Short mmCIF file of C-alpha atoms and ligand atoms in Angstrom, two decimals:
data_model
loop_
_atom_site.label_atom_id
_atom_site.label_comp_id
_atom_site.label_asym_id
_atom_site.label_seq_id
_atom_site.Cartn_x
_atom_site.Cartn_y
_atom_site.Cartn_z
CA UNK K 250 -13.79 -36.59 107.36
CA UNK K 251 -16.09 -36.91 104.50
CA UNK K 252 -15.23 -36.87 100.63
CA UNK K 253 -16.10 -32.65 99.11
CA UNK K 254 -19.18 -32.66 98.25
CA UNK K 255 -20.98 -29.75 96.46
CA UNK K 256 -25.11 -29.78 97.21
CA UNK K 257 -27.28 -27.98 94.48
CA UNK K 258 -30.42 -26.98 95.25
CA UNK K 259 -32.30 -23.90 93.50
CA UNK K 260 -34.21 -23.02 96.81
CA UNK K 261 -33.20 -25.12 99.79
CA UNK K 262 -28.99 -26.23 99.55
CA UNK K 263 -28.42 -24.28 102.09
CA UNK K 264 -30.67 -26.33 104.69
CA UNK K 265 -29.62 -29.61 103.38
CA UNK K 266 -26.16 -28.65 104.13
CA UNK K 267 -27.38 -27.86 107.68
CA UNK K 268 -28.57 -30.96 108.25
CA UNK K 269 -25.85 -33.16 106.82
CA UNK K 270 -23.08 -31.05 108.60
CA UNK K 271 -25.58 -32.26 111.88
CA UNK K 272 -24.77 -35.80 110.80
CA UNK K 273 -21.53 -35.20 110.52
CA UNK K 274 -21.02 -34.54 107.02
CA UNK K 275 -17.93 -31.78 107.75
CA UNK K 276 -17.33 -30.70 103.98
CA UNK K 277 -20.63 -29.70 102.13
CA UNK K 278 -20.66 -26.66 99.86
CA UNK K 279 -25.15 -25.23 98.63
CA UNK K 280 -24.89 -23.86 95.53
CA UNK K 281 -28.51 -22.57 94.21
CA UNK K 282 -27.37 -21.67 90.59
CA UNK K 283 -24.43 -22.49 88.49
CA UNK K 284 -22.55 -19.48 89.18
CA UNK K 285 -22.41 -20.83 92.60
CA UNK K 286 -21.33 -23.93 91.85
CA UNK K 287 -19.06 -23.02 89.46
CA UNK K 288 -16.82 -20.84 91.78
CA UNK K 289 -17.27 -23.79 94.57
CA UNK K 290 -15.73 -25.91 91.72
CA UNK K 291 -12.59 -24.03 90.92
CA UNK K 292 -12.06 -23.50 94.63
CA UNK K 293 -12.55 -27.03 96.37
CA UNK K 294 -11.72 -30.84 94.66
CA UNK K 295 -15.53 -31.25 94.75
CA UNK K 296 -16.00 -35.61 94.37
CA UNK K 297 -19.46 -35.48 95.21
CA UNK K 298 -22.98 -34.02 93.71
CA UNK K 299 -25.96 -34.37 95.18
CA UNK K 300 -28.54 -32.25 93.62
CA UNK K 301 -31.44 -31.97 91.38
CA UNK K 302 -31.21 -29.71 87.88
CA UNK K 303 -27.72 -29.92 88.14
CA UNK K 304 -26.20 -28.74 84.62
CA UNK K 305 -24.48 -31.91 83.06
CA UNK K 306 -22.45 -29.74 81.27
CA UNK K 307 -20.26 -29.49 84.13
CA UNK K 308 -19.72 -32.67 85.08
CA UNK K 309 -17.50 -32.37 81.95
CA UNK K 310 -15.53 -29.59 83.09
CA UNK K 311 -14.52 -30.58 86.74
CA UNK K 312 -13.02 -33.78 86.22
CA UNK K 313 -12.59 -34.26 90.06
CA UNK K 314 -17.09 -35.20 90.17
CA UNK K 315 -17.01 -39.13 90.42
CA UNK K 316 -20.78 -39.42 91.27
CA UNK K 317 -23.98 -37.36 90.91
CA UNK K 318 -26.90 -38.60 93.21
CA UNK K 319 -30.20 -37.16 92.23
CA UNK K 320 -32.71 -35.89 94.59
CA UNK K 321 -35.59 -37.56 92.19
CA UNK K 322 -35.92 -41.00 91.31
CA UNK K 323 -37.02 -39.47 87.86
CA UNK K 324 -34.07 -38.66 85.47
CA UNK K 325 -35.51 -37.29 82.80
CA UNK K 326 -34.85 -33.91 83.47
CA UNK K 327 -31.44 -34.36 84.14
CA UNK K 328 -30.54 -37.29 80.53
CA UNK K 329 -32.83 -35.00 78.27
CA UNK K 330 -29.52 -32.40 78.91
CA UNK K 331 -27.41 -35.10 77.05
CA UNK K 332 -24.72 -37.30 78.42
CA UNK K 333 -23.35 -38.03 81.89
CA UNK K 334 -19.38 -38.85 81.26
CA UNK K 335 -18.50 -42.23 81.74
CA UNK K 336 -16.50 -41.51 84.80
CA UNK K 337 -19.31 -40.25 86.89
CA UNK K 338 -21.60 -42.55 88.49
CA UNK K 339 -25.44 -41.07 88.46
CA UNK K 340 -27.50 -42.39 90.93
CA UNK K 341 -31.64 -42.01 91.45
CA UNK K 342 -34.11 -42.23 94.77
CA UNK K 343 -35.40 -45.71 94.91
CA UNK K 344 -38.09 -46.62 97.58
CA UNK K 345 -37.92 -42.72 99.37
CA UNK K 346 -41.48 -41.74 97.37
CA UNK K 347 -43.44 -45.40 96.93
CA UNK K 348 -45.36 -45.29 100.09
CA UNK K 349 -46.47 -42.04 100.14
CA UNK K 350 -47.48 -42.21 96.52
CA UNK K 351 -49.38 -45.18 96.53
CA UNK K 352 -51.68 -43.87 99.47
CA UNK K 353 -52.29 -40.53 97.03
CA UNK K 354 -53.41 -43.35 94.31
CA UNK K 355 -55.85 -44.92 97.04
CA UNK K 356 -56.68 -41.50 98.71
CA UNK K 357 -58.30 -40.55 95.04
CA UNK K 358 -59.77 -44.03 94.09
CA UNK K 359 -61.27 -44.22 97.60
CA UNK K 360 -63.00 -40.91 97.35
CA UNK K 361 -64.18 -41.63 93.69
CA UNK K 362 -65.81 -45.21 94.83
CA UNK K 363 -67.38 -43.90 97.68
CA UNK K 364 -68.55 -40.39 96.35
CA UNK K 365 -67.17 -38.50 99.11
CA UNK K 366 -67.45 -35.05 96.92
CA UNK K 367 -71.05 -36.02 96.60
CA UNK K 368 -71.69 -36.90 100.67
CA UNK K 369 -69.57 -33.34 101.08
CA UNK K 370 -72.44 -31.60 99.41
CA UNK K 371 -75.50 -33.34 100.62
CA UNK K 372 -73.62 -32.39 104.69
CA UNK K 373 -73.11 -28.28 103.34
CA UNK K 374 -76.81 -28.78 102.05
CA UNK K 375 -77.82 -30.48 105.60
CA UNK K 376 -79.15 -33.18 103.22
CA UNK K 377 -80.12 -36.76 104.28
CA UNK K 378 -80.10 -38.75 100.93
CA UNK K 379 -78.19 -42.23 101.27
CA UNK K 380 -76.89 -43.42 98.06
CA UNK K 381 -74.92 -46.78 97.10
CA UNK K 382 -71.59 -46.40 96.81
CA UNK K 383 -69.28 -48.57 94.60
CA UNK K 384 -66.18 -50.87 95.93
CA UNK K 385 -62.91 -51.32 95.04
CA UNK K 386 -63.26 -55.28 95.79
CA UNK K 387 -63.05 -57.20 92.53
CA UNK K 388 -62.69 -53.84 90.26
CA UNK K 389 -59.52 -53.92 87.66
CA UNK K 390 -56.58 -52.03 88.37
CA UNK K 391 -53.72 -51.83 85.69
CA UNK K 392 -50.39 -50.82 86.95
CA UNK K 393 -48.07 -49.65 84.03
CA UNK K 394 -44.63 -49.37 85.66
CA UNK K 395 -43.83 -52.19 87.65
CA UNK K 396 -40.86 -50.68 89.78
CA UNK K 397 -40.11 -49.60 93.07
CA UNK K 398 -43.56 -47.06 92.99
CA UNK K 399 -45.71 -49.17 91.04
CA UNK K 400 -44.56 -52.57 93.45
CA UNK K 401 -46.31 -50.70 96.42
CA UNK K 402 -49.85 -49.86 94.48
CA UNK K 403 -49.71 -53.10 93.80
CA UNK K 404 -49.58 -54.46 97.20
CA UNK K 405 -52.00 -51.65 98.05
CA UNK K 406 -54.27 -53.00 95.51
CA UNK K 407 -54.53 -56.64 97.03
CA UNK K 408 -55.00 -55.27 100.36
CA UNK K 409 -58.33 -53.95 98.51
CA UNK K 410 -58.65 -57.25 97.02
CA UNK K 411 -58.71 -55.83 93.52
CA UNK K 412 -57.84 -57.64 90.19
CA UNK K 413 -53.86 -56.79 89.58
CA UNK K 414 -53.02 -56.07 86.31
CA UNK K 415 -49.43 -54.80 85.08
CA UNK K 416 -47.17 -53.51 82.15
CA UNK K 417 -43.62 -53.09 82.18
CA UNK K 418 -40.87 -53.79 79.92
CA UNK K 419 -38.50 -56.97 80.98
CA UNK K 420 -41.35 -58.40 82.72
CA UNK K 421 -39.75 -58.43 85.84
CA UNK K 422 -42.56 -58.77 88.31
CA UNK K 423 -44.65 -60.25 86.12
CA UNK K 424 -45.43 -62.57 89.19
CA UNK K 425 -47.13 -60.08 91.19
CA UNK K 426 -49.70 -59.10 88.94
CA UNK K 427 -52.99 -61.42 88.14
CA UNK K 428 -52.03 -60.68 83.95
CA UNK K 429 -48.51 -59.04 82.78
CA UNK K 430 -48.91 -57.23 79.35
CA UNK K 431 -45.69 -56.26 77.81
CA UNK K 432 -45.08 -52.75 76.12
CA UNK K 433 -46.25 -53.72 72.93
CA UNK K 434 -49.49 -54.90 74.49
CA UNK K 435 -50.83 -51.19 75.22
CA UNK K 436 -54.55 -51.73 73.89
CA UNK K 437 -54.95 -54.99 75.35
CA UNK K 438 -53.97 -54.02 78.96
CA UNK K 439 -56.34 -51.44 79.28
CA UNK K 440 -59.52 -52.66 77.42
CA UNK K 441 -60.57 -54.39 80.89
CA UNK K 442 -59.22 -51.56 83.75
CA UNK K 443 -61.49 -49.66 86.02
CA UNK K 444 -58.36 -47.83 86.95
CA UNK K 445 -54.85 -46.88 85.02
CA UNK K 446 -52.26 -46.14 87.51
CA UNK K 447 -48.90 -44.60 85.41
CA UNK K 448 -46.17 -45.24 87.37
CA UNK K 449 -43.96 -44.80 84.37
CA UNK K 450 -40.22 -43.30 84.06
CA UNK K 451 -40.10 -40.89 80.84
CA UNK K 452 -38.09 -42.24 78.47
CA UNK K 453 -38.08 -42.32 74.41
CA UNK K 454 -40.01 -45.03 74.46
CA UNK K 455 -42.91 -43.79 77.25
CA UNK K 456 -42.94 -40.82 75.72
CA UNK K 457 -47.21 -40.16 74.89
CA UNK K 458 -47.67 -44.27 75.20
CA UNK K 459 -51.37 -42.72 76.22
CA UNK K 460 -52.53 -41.74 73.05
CA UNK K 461 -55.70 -41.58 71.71
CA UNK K 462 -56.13 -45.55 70.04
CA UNK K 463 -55.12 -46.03 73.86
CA UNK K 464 -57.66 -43.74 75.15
CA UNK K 465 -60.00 -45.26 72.70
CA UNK K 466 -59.48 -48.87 73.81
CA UNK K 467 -60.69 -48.14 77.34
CA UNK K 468 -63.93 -48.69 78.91
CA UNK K 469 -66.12 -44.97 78.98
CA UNK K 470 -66.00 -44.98 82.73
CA UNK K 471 -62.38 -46.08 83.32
CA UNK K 472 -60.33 -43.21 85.22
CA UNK K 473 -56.80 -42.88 85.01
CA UNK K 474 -54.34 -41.83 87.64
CA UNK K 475 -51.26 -40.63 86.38
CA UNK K 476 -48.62 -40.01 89.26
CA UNK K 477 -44.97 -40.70 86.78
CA UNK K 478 -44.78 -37.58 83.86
CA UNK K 479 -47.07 -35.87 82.24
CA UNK K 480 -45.85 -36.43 78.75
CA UNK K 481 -46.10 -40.04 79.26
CA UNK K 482 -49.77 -38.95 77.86
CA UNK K 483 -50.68 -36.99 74.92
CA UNK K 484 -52.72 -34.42 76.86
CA UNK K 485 -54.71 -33.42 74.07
CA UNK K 486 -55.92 -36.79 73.12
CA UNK K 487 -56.75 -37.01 76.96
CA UNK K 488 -58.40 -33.47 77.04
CA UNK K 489 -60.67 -34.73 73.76
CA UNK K 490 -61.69 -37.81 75.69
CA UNK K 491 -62.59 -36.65 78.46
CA UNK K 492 -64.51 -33.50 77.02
CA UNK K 493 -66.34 -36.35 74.92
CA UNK K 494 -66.92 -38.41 78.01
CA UNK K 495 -64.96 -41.41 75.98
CA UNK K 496 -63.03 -41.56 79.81
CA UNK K 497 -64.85 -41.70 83.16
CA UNK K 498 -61.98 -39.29 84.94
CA UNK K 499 -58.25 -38.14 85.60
CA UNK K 500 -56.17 -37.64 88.76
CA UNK K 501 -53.48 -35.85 87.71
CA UNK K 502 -49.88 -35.32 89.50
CA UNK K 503 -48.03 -34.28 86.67
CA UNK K 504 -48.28 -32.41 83.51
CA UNK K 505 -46.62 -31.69 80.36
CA UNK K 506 -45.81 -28.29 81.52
CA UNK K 507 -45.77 -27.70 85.02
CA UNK K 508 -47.00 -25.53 86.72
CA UNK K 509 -49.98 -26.07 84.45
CA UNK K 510 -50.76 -23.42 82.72
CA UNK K 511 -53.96 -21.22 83.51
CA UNK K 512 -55.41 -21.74 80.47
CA UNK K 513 -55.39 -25.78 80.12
CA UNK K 514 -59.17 -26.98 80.09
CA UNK K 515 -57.68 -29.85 82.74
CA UNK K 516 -58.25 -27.07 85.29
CA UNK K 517 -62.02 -26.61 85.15
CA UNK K 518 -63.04 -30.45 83.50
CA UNK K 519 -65.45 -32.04 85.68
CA UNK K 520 -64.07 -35.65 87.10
CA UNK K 521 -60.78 -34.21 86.68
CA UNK K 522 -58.34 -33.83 89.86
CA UNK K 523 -55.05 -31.45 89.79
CA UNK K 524 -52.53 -31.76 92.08
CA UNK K 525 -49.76 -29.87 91.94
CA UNK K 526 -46.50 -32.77 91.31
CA UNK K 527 -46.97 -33.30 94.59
CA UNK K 528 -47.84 -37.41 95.53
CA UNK K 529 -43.93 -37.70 95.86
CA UNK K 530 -42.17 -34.88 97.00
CA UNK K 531 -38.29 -35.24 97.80
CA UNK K 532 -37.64 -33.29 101.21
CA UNK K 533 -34.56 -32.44 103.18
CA UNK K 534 -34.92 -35.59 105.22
CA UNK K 535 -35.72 -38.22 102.95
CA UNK K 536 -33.09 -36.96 100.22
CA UNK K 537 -30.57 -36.49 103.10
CA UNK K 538 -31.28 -40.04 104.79
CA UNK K 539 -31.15 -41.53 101.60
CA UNK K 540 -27.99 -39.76 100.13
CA UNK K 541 -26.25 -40.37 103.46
CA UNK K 542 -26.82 -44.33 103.53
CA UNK K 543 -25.30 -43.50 99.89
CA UNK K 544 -22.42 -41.66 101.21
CA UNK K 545 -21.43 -44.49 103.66
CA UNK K 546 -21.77 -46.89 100.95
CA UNK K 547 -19.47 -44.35 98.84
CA UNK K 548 -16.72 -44.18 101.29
CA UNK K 549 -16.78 -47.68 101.95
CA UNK K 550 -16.36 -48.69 97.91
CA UNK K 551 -19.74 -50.55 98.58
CA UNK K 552 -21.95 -50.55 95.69
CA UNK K 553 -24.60 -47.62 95.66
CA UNK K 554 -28.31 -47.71 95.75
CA UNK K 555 -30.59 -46.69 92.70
CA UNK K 556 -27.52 -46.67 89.96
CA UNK K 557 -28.58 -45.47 86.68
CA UNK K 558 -26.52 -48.15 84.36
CA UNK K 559 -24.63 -46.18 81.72
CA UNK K 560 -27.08 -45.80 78.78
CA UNK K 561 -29.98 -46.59 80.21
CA UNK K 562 -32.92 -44.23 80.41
CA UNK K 563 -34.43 -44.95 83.66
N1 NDP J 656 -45.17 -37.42 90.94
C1 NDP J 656 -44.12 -37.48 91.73
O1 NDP J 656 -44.02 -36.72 92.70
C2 NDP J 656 -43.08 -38.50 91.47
C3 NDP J 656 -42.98 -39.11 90.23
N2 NDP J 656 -42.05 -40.10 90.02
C4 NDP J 656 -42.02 -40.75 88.71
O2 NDP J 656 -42.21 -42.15 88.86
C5 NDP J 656 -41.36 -42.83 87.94
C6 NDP J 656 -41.19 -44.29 88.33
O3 NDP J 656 -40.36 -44.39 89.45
P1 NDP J 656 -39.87 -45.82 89.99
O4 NDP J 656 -41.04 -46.71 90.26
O5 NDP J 656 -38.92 -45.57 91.09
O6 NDP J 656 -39.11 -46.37 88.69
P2 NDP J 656 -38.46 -47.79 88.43
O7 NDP J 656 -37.29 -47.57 87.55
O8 NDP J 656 -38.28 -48.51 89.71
O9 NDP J 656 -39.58 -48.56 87.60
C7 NDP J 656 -39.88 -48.24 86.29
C8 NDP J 656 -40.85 -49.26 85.73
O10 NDP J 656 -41.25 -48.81 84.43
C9 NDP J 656 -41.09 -49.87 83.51
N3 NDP J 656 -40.77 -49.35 82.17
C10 NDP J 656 -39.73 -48.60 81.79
N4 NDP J 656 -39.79 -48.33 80.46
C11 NDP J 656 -40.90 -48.94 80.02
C12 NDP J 656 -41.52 -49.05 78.76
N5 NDP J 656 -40.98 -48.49 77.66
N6 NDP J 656 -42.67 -49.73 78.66
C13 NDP J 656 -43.21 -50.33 79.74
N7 NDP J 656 -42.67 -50.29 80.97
C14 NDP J 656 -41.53 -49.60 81.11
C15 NDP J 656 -39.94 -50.68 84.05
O11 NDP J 656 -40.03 -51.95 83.48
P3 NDP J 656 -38.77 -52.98 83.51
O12 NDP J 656 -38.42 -53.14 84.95
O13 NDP J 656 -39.35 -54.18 82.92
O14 NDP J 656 -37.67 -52.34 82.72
C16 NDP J 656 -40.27 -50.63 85.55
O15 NDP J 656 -41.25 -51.59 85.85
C17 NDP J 656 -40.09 -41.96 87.97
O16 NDP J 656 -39.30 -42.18 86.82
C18 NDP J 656 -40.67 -40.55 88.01
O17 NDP J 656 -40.89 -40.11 86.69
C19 NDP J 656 -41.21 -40.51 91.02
C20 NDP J 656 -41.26 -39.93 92.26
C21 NDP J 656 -42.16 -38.84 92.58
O1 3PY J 657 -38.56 -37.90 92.24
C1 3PY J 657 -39.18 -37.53 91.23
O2 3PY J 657 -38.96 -38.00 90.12
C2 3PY J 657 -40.20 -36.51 91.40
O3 3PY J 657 -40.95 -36.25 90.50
C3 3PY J 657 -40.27 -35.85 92.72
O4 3PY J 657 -41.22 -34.87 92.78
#
């Protein structure tokens, strides 16, 4: 018998409840808006969210909720609502998106370097017309956001046997880069970088660290890769440099409004990539394998994975 636990999910609750009732989860309630969960809520002593977009606001009201386990390991979306009461226990995804995202990162650095869009061309144009293409070996890579995503382009990145910057906050992991640069060091870390991976959270703090004297400080044909939020750059400053060819390119996950909107130049700037939020995606089976190891910890008082400490932003 497991604890009640309500799932909320604009589009898919329903088939996460279908596969954690198949793992033996017997008491799982979807709820796709809040009108949903709120009648769930009067009707069942609900002890359990897992969700994504849940309304905090209710976390409040139905004093029964004890923990709230995101199906992100971003919680931006859910702290920029306000609060979580102290009672409730708010948990993120650690580790579920860091492989997949650091092969996007190498997917797009890969087919910059060796000018695959170029060799596409010359094949449609039955053109023989060898060129030199460039190497990852010995180029600079700064990693800003040295957590569980950032960890695995870094060990990517020595596979490549690239030059390992990073920038993070406490410092912790300072050991696995070749420099650490601390969050007051912005200008510094990048002046050297080939590449700028962001694997940032979006805090306060993050919020447009890219901004132009940061844009400025970079070399002209540096390209940055930004798979964490889009507001963690000022998109206008990064619009101006690359329409001034100040910045060599962009691979962009993630946006200050998503979806992006028809009319942002991003769409149709050359040496600029747009993916829809998509080097990470949370599916039914990795958010249910991961909230389930959760669960067990849960019901056996164990301490839970990816706890987001009271206060903190990330
Ligand atoms: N595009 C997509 O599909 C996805 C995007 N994401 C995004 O990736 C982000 C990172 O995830 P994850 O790696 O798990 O996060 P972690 O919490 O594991 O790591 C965050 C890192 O950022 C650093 N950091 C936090 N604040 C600052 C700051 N002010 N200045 C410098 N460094 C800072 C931390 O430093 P320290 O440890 O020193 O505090 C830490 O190294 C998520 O928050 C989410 O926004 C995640 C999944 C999918
Ligand atoms: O997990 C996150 O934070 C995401 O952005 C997933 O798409």
């Amino acid at each position: 018998m497991t604890v009640p636990i309500l799932v909320y999910q604009p589009r898919a609750a329903q088939r996460y409840c279908t596969y954690l009732r198949d793992q033996g989860c017997d008491t799982v309630y979807p709820a796709t808006t809040r009108e949903e969960a709120e009648a769930i809520l009067q009707q069942h002593p609900i002890e359990v969210v897992f969700g994504i977009g849940f309304p905090l606001d209710l976390l409040e009201r139905y004093s029964s909720i004890r923990w709230l386990q995101l199906m992100s390991a971003g919680v931006d979306h859910v702290l920029h609502q306000g609060r979580v009461p102290a009672r409730v226990t708010l948990t993120r995804m650690v580790g579920v998106f860091s492989r997949q995202m650091a092969e996007y990162v190498f997917a797009y650095l890969l087919h910059i370097e060796k000018g695959i869009e170029r060799l596409c061309a010359q094949q449609r144009e039955q053109r023989w017309k060898p060129f030199r293409a460039g190497v990852l070996t010995g180029k600079v890579i700064g990693v800003a956001g040295l957590g569980s995503i950032g960890q695995e382009v870094v060990r990517k990145a020595r596979a490549f046997d690239m030059k390992v910057h990073g920038l993070s906050r406490t410092g912790e992991h300072a050991d696995t880069v070749d420099r650490h640069f601390s969050d007051r060091e912005w200008v510094d870390f990048v002046r050297e970088l080939d590449y700028l991976v962001l694997t940032l959270p979006l805090t306060d703090q993050t919020r447009h660290v890219v901004n132009e004297s940061v844009l400025w400080a970079m070399k002209p044909e540096a390209v940055i890769v930004n798979v964490g939020r889009g507001a963690l750059m000022d998109e206008s400053a990064l619009i101006a440099a690359l329409q001034q060819a100040r910045l060599g390119g962009a691979v962009l996950d993630v946006f200050e409004q998503e979806p992006l909107p028809a009319e942002s130049p991003l769409w149709r700037l050359p040496n600029v990539y747009v993916t829809p939020h998509m080097s990470g995606p949370t599916t039914v089976e990795n958010g249910s394998t991961y909230f389930l190891e959760n669960l067990a910890r849960y019901q056996a008082g164990q301490a839970l994975l990816g706890v987001v400490e009271p206060g903190a932003a990330y």
